[in-house]
GROMACS .gro file of C-alpha atoms in nm:
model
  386
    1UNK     CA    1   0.433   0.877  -1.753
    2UNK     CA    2   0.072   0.945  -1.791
    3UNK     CA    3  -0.189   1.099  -1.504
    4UNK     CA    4  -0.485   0.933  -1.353
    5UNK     CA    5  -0.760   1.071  -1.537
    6UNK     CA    6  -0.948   1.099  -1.186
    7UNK     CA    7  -0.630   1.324  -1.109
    8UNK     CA    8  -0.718   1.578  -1.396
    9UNK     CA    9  -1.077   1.582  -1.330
   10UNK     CA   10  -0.997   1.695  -0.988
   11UNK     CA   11  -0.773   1.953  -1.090
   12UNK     CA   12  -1.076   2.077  -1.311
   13UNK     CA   13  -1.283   2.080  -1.013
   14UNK     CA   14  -0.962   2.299  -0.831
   15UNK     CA   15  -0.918   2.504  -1.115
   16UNK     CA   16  -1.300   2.611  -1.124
   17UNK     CA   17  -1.343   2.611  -0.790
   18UNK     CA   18  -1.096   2.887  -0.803
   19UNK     CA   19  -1.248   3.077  -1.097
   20UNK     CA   20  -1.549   3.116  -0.893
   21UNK     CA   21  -1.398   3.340  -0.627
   22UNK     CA   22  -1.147   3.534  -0.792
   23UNK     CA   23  -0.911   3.732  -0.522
   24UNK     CA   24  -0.707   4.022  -0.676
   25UNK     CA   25  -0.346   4.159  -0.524
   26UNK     CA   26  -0.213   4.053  -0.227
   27UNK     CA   27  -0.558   4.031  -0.108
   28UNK     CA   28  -0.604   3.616  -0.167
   29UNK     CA   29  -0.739   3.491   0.187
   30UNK     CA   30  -0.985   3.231  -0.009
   31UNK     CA   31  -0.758   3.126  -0.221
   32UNK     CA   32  -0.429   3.113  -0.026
   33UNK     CA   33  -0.628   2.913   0.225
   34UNK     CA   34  -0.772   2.659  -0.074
   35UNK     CA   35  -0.464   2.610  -0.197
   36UNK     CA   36  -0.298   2.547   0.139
   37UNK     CA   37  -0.495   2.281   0.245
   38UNK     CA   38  -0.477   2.104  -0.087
   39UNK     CA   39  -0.088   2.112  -0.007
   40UNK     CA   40  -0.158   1.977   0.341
   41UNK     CA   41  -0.386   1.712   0.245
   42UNK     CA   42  -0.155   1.552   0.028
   43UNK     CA   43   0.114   1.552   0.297
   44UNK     CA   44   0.336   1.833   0.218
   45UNK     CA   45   0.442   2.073   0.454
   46UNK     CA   46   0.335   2.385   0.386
   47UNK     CA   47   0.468   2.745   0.484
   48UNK     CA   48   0.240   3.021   0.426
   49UNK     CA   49   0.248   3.438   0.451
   50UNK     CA   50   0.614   3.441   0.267
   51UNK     CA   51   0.534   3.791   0.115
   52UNK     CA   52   0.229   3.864   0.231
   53UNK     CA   53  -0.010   3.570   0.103
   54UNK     CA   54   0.232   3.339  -0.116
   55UNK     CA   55   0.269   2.993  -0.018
   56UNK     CA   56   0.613   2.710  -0.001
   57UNK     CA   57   0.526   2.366   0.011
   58UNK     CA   58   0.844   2.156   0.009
   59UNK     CA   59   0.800   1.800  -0.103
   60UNK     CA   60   1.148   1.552   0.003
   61UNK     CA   61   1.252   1.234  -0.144
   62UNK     CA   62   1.532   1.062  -0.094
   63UNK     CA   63   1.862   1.195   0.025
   64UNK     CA   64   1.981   1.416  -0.265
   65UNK     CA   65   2.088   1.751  -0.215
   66UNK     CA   66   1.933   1.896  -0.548
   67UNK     CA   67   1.617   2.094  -0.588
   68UNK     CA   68   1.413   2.300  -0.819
   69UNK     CA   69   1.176   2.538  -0.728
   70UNK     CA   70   0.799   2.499  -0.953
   71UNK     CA   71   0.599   2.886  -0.937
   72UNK     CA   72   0.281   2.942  -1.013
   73UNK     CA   73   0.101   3.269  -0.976
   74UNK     CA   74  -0.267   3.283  -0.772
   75UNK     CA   75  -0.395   3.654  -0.830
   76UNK     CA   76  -0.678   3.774  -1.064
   77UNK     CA   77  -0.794   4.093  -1.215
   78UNK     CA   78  -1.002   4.369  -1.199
   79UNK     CA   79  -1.266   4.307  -1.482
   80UNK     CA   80  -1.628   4.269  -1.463
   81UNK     CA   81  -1.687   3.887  -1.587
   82UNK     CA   82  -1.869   3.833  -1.930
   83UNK     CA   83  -1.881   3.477  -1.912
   84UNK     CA   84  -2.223   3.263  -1.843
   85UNK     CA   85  -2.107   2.927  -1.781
   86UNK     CA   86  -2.145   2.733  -1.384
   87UNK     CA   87  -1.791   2.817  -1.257
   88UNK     CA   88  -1.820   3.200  -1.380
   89UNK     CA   89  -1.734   3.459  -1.101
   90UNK     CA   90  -1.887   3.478  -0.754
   91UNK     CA   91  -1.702   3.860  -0.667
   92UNK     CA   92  -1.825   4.146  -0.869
   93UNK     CA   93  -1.564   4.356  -1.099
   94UNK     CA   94  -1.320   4.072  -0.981
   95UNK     CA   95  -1.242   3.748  -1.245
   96UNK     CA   96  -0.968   3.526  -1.366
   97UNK     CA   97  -0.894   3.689  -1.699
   98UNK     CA   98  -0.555   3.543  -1.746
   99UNK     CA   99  -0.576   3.218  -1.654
  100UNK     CA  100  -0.354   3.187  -1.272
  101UNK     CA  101  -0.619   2.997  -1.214
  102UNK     CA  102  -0.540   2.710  -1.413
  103UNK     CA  103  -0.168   2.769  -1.361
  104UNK     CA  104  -0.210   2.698  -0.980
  105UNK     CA  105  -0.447   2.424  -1.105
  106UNK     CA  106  -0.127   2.257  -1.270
  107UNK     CA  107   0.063   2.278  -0.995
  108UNK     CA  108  -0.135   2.149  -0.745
  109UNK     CA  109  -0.192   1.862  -0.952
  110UNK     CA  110   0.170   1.775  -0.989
  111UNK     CA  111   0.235   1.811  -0.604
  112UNK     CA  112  -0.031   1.546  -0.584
  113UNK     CA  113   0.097   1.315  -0.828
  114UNK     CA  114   0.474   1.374  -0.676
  115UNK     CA  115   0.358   1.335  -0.350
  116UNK     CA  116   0.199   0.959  -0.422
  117UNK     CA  117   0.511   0.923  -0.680
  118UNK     CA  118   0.837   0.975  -0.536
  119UNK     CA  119   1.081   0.852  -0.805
  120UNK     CA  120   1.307   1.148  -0.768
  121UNK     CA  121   1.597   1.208  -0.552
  122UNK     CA  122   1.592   1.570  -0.380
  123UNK     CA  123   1.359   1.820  -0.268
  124UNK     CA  124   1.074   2.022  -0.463
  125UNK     CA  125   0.934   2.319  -0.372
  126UNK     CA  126   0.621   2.454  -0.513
  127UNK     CA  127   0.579   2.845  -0.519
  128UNK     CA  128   0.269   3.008  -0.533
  129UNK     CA  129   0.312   3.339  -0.559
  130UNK     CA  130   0.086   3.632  -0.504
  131UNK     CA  131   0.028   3.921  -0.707
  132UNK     CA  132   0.193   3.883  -1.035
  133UNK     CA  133  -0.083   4.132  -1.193
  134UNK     CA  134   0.054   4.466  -1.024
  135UNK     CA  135   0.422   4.281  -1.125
  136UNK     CA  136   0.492   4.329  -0.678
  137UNK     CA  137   0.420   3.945  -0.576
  138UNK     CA  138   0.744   3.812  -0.644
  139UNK     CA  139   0.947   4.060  -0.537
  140UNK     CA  140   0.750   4.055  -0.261
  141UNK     CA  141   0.840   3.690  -0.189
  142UNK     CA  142   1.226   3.767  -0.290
  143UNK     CA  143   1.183   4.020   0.017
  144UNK     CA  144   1.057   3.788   0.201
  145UNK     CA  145   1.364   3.610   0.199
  146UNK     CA  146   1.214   3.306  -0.065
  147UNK     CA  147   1.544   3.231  -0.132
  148UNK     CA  148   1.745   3.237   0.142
  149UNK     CA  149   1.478   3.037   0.376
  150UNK     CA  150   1.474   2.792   0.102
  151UNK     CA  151   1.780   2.622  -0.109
  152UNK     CA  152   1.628   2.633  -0.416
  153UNK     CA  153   1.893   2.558  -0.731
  154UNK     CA  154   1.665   2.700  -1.020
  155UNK     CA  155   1.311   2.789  -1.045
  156UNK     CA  156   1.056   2.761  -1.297
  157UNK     CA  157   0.752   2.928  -1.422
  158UNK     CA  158   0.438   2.815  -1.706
  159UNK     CA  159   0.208   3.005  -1.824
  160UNK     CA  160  -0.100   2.998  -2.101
  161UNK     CA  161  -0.091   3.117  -2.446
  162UNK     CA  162  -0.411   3.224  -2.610
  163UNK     CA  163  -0.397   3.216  -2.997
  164UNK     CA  164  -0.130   2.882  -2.986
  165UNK     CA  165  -0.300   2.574  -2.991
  166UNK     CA  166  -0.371   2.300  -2.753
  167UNK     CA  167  -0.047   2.068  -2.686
  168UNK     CA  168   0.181   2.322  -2.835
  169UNK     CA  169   0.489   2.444  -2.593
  170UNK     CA  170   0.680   2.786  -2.674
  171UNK     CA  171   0.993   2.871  -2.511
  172UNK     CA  172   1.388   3.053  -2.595
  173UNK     CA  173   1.678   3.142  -2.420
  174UNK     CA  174   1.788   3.468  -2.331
  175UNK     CA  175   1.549   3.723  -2.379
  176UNK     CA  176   1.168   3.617  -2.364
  177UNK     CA  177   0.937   3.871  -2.246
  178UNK     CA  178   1.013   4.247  -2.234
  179UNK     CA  179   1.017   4.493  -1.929
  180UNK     CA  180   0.730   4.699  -1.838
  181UNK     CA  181   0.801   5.057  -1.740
  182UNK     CA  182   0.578   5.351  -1.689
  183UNK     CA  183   0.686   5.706  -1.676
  184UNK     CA  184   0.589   6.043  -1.570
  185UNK     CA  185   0.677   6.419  -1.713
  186UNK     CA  186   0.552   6.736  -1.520
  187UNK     CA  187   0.633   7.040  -1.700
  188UNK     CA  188   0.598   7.345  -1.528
  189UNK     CA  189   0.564   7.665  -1.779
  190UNK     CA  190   0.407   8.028  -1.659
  191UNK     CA  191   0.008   8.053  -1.765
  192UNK     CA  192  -0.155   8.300  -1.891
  193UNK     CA  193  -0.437   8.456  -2.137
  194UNK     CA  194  -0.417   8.267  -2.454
  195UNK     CA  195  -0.369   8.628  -2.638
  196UNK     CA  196  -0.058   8.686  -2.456
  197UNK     CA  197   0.184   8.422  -2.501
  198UNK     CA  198   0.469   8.631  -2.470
  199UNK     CA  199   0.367   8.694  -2.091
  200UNK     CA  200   0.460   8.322  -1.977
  201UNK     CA  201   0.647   8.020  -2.059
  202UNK     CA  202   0.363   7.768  -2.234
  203UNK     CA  203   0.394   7.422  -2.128
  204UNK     CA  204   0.239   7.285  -2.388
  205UNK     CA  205   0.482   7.358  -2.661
  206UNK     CA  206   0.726   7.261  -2.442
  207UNK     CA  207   0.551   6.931  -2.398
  208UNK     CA  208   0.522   6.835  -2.780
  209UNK     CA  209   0.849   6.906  -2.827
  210UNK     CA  210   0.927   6.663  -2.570
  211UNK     CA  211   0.734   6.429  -2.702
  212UNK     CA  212   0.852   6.423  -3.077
  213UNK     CA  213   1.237   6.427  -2.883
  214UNK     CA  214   1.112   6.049  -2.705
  215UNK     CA  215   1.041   5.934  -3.044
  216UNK     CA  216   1.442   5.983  -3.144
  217UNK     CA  217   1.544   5.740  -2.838
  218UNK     CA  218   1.467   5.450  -2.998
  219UNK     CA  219   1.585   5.545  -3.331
  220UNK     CA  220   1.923   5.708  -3.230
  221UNK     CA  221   1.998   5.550  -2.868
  222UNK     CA  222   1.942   5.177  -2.984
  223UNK     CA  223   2.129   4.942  -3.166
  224UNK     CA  224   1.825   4.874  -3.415
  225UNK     CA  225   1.948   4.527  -3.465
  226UNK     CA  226   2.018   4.410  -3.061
  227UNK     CA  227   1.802   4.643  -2.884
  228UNK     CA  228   1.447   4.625  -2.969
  229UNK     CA  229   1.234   4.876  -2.786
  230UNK     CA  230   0.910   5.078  -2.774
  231UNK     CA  231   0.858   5.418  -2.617
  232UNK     CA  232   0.496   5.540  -2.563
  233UNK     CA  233   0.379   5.860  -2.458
  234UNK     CA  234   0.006   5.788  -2.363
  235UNK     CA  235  -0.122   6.064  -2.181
  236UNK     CA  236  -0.127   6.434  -2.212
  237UNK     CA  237  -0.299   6.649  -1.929
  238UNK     CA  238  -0.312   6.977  -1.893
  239UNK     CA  239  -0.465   7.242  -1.665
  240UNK     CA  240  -0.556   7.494  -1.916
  241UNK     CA  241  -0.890   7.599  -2.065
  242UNK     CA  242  -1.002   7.721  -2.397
  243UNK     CA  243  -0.837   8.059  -2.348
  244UNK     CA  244  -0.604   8.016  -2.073
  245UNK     CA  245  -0.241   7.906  -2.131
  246UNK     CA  246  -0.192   7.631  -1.891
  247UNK     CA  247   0.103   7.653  -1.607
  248UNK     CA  248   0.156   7.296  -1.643
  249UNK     CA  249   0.155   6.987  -1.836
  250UNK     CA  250   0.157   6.612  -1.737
  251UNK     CA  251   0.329   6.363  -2.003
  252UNK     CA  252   0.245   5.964  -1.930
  253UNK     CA  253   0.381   5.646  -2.109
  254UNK     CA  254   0.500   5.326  -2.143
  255UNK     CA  255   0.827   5.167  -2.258
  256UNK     CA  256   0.895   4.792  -2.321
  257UNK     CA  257   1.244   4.634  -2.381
  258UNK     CA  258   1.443   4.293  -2.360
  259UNK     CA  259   1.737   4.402  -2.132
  260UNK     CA  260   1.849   4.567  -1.855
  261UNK     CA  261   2.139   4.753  -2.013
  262UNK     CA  262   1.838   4.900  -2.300
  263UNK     CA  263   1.608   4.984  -1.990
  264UNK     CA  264   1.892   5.191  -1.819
  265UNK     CA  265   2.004   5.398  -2.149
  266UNK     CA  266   1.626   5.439  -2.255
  267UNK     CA  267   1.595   5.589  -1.872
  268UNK     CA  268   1.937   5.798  -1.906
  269UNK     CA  269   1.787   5.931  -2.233
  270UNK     CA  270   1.467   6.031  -2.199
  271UNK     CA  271   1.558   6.236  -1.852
  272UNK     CA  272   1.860   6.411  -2.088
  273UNK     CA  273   1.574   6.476  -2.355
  274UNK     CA  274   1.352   6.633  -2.082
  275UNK     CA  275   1.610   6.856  -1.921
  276UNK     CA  276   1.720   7.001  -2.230
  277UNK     CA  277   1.429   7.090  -2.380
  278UNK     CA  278   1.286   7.236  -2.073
  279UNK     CA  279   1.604   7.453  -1.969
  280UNK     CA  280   1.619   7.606  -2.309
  281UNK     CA  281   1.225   7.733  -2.327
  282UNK     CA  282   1.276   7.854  -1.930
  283UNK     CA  283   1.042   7.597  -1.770
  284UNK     CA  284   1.103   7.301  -1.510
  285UNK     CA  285   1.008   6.994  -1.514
  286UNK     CA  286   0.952   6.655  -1.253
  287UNK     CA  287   1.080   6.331  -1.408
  288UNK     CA  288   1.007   5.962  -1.230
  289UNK     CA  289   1.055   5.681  -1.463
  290UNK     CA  290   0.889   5.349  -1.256
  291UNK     CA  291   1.023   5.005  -1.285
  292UNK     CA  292   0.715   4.741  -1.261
  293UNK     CA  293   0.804   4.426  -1.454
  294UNK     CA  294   1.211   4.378  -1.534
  295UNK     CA  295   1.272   4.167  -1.887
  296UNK     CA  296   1.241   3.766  -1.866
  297UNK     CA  297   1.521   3.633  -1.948
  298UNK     CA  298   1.592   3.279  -1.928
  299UNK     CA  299   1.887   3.118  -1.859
  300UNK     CA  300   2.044   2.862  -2.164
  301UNK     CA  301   2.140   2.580  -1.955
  302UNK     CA  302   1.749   2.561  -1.774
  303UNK     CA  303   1.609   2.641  -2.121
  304UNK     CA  304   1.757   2.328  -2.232
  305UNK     CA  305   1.647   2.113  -1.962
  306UNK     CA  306   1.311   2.312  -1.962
  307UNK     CA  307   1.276   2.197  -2.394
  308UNK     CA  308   1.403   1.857  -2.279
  309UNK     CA  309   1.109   1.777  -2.017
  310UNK     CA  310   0.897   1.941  -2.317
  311UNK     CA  311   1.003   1.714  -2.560
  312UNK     CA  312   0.887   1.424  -2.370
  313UNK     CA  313   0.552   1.522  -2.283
  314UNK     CA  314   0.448   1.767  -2.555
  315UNK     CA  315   0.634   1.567  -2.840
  316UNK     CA  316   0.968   1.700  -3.012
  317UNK     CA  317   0.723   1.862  -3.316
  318UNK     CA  318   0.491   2.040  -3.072
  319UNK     CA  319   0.771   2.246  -2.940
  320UNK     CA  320   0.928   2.533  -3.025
  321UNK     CA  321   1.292   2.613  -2.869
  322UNK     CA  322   1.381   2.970  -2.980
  323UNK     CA  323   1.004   3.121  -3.045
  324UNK     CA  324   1.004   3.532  -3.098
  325UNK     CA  325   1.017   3.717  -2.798
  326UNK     CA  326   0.730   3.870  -2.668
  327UNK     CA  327   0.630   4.226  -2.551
  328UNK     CA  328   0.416   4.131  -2.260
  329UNK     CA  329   0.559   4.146  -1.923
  330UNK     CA  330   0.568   3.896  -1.638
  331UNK     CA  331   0.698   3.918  -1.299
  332UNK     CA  332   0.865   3.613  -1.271
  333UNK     CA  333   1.143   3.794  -1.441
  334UNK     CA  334   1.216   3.928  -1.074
  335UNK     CA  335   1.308   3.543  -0.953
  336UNK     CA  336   1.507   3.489  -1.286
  337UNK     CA  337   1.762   3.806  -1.225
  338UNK     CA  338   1.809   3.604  -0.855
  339UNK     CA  339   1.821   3.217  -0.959
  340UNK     CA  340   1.901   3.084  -1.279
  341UNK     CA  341   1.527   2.923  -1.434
  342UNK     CA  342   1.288   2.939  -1.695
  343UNK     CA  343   0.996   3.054  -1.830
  344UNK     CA  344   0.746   2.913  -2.066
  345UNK     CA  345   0.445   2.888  -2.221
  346UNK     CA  346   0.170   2.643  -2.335
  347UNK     CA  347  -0.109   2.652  -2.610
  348UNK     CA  348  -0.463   2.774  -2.441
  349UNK     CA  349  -0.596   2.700  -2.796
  350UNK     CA  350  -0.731   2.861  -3.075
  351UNK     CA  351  -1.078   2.837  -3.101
  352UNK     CA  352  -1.353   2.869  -2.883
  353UNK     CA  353  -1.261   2.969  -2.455
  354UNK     CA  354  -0.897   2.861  -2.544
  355UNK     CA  355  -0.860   3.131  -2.817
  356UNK     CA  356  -0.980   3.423  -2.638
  357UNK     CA  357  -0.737   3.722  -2.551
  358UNK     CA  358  -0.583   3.725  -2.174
  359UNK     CA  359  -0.801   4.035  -1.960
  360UNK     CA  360  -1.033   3.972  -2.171
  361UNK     CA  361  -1.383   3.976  -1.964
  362UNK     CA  362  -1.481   3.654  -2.186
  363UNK     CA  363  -1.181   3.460  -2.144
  364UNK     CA  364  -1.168   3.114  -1.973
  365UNK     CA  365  -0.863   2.929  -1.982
  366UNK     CA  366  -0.874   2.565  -2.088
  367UNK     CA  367  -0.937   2.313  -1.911
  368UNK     CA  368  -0.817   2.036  -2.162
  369UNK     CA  369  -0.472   2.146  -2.103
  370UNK     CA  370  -0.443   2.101  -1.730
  371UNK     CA  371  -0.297   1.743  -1.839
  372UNK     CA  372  -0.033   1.909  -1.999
  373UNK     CA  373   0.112   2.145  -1.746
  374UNK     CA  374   0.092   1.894  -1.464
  375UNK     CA  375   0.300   1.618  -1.671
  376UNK     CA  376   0.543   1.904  -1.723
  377UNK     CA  377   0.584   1.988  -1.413
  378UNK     CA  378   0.632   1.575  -1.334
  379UNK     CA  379   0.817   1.529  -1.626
  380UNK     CA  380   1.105   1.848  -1.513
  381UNK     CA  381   1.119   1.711  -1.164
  382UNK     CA  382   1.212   1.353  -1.306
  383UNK     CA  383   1.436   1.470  -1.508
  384UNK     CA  384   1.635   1.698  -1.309
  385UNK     CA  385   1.595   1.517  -0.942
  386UNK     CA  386   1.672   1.167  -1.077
   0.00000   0.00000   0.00000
């Protein structure tokens, strides 16, 4: 199976098109609307405002009772473009810096290929999906009731690699991409004049001690070996002055990990770590630890069928089945702890546009692999609707 080369020169068209007027959020009018009348036009029906701005088209062939459900995510960021070329930004301090352009590029061009090539048996339904920046669109969607409105068996998700070169395909099982969590520590001491000390309780101290006690949850809460982790404090704030002992201090971070069960004991330990430090110097403290992306994990029997469909298009050498994980964070993990699926990525390149860093205000993503991610898409429909 190969694609019309018309076909990918009008997804290049879409794709820049879309680059142009970058949307951010759940704020996607433009683009929801563009995408939704691509659907249309190639005779799907289409079912739009399923958490907030994402978008089901459902494509039916035959009389099988299988599906699989095909995301791809439409939101940009909030960076100032660098870039100079035709297609580059139309909305000020808005671009698309990590490439959902060209993932809703993909998919679009597989509904249109699908849609004039029915040699499957079942029903398809391609997700686009709001929001995936701020790690809210899919949940969003969940909310929404995505998968109770639709009977979707497994879904599916693709996204661009920077750094990993053109027709290369990454993917594992398990445990891909890590969870993003940010926290916050208000410790409230008693000010006073920095030459009395003795007079109040002195958040600060109390602070560093906290923060040299995060640094043991990782090293004594984790099994070094199965639970790989990072815990960053990132901020510290106070409201002191050059003489004045401040009344209270404000601890920010970050923590990353691969699994639920390390997410919940990091969590249990760091509020145990907090308490006790602050209850034996006198002060109190606020603690809220906040959940934005859970860890992608992919389940082993879609992985396979996911590195099966990559095989085919991408060629058996050009793939790699059980790649490292990764610390960045997507929100398609959301979908994944709700329907079995998988999640995987493709080469931008490594040179040039292709090798530029995602939110990056010079990054472009590739065009030349649009061919790719469509014939994926075709290829894991075939293959799993035959």
């Amino acid at each position: 199976m190969s694609l019309d080369p018309q076909l990918i020169q009008q997804m290049t068209q879409w794709r820049r098109h879309m680059h142009s007027f970058p949307e951010c959020g759940f704020d996607l009018p433009l683009t929801a609307d563009f995408i939704a009348e691509k659907l249309e036009s190639f005779g799907l029906e289409v079912i739009r405002h399923i958490g907030k701005q994402g978008i089901i088209a459902v494509l039916r062939s035959g009389d099988g009772q299988k599906s699989i459900g095909l995301r791809a995510d439409m939101d940009a960021l909030f960076i100032n473009e660098e870039n100079t070329f035709a297609h580059c930004s139309m909305h000020q301090g808005k671009m698309h810096a990590c490439g959902h352009d060209g993932h809703s590029a993909m998919l679009l061009g597989a509904a249109s290929y699908l849609a004039q090539n029915k040699d499957f048996n079942g029903t398809v339904y391609f997700i686009f999906q709001p929001d995936e920046e701020h790690g809210e669109g899919a949940q969003a969607m969940i909310d929404d009731g995505l998968f109770e409105r639709f009977q979707i068996d497994a879904v599916y998700g693709l996204h661009n690699m920077p750094g990993l070169a053109e027709g290369k395909y990454i993917v594992r099982p398990g445990s891909l991409m890590a969870s993003e969590t940010s926290f916050e520590i208000v410790i409230n001491g008693i000010g006073g004049h920095a030459a009395m000390p003795h007079k109040g309780v002195d958040p600060i101290v109390v602070g560093s001690q906290v923060i040299l006690g995060l640094q043991t949850i990782v090293s004594r809460n984790l099994n070094a070996i199965e639970e790989t982790a990072v815990v960053s404090a990132t901020e510290f704030l106070t409201n002191g002055t050059v003489n004045v002992i401040p009344s209270k201090v404000t601890i920010k971070g970050d923590c990353r990990c691969f699994s639920e069960a390390s997410l919940a004991k990091i969590e249990e330990s760091m509020e145990r770590i907090v308490s006790g430090i602050c209850h034996a110097a006198g002060a109190q403290y606020e603690f809220t630890f906040s959940n934005a992306f859970y860890p992608t994990v992919n389940n082993p029997v879609q992985t396979q069928h996911a590195i099966a469909a990559a095989n085919k298009v991408f060629g058996k050498d050009n793939v790699d089945p059980d790649c490292l994980p990764l610390t960045i964070s997507e929100d398609f993990s959301s979908m994944l702890r709700v329907k079995p699926g998988c999640y995987a990525l493709i080469g931008n390149g490594v040179e040039s546009v292709g090798g530029c860093a995602l939110h990056n205000p010079n990054y472009d993503f590739n065009d030349n692999i649009l061919g790719f991610g469509a014939q994926y898409w075709v290829q894991l429909v075939s293959d799993q609707l035959a």
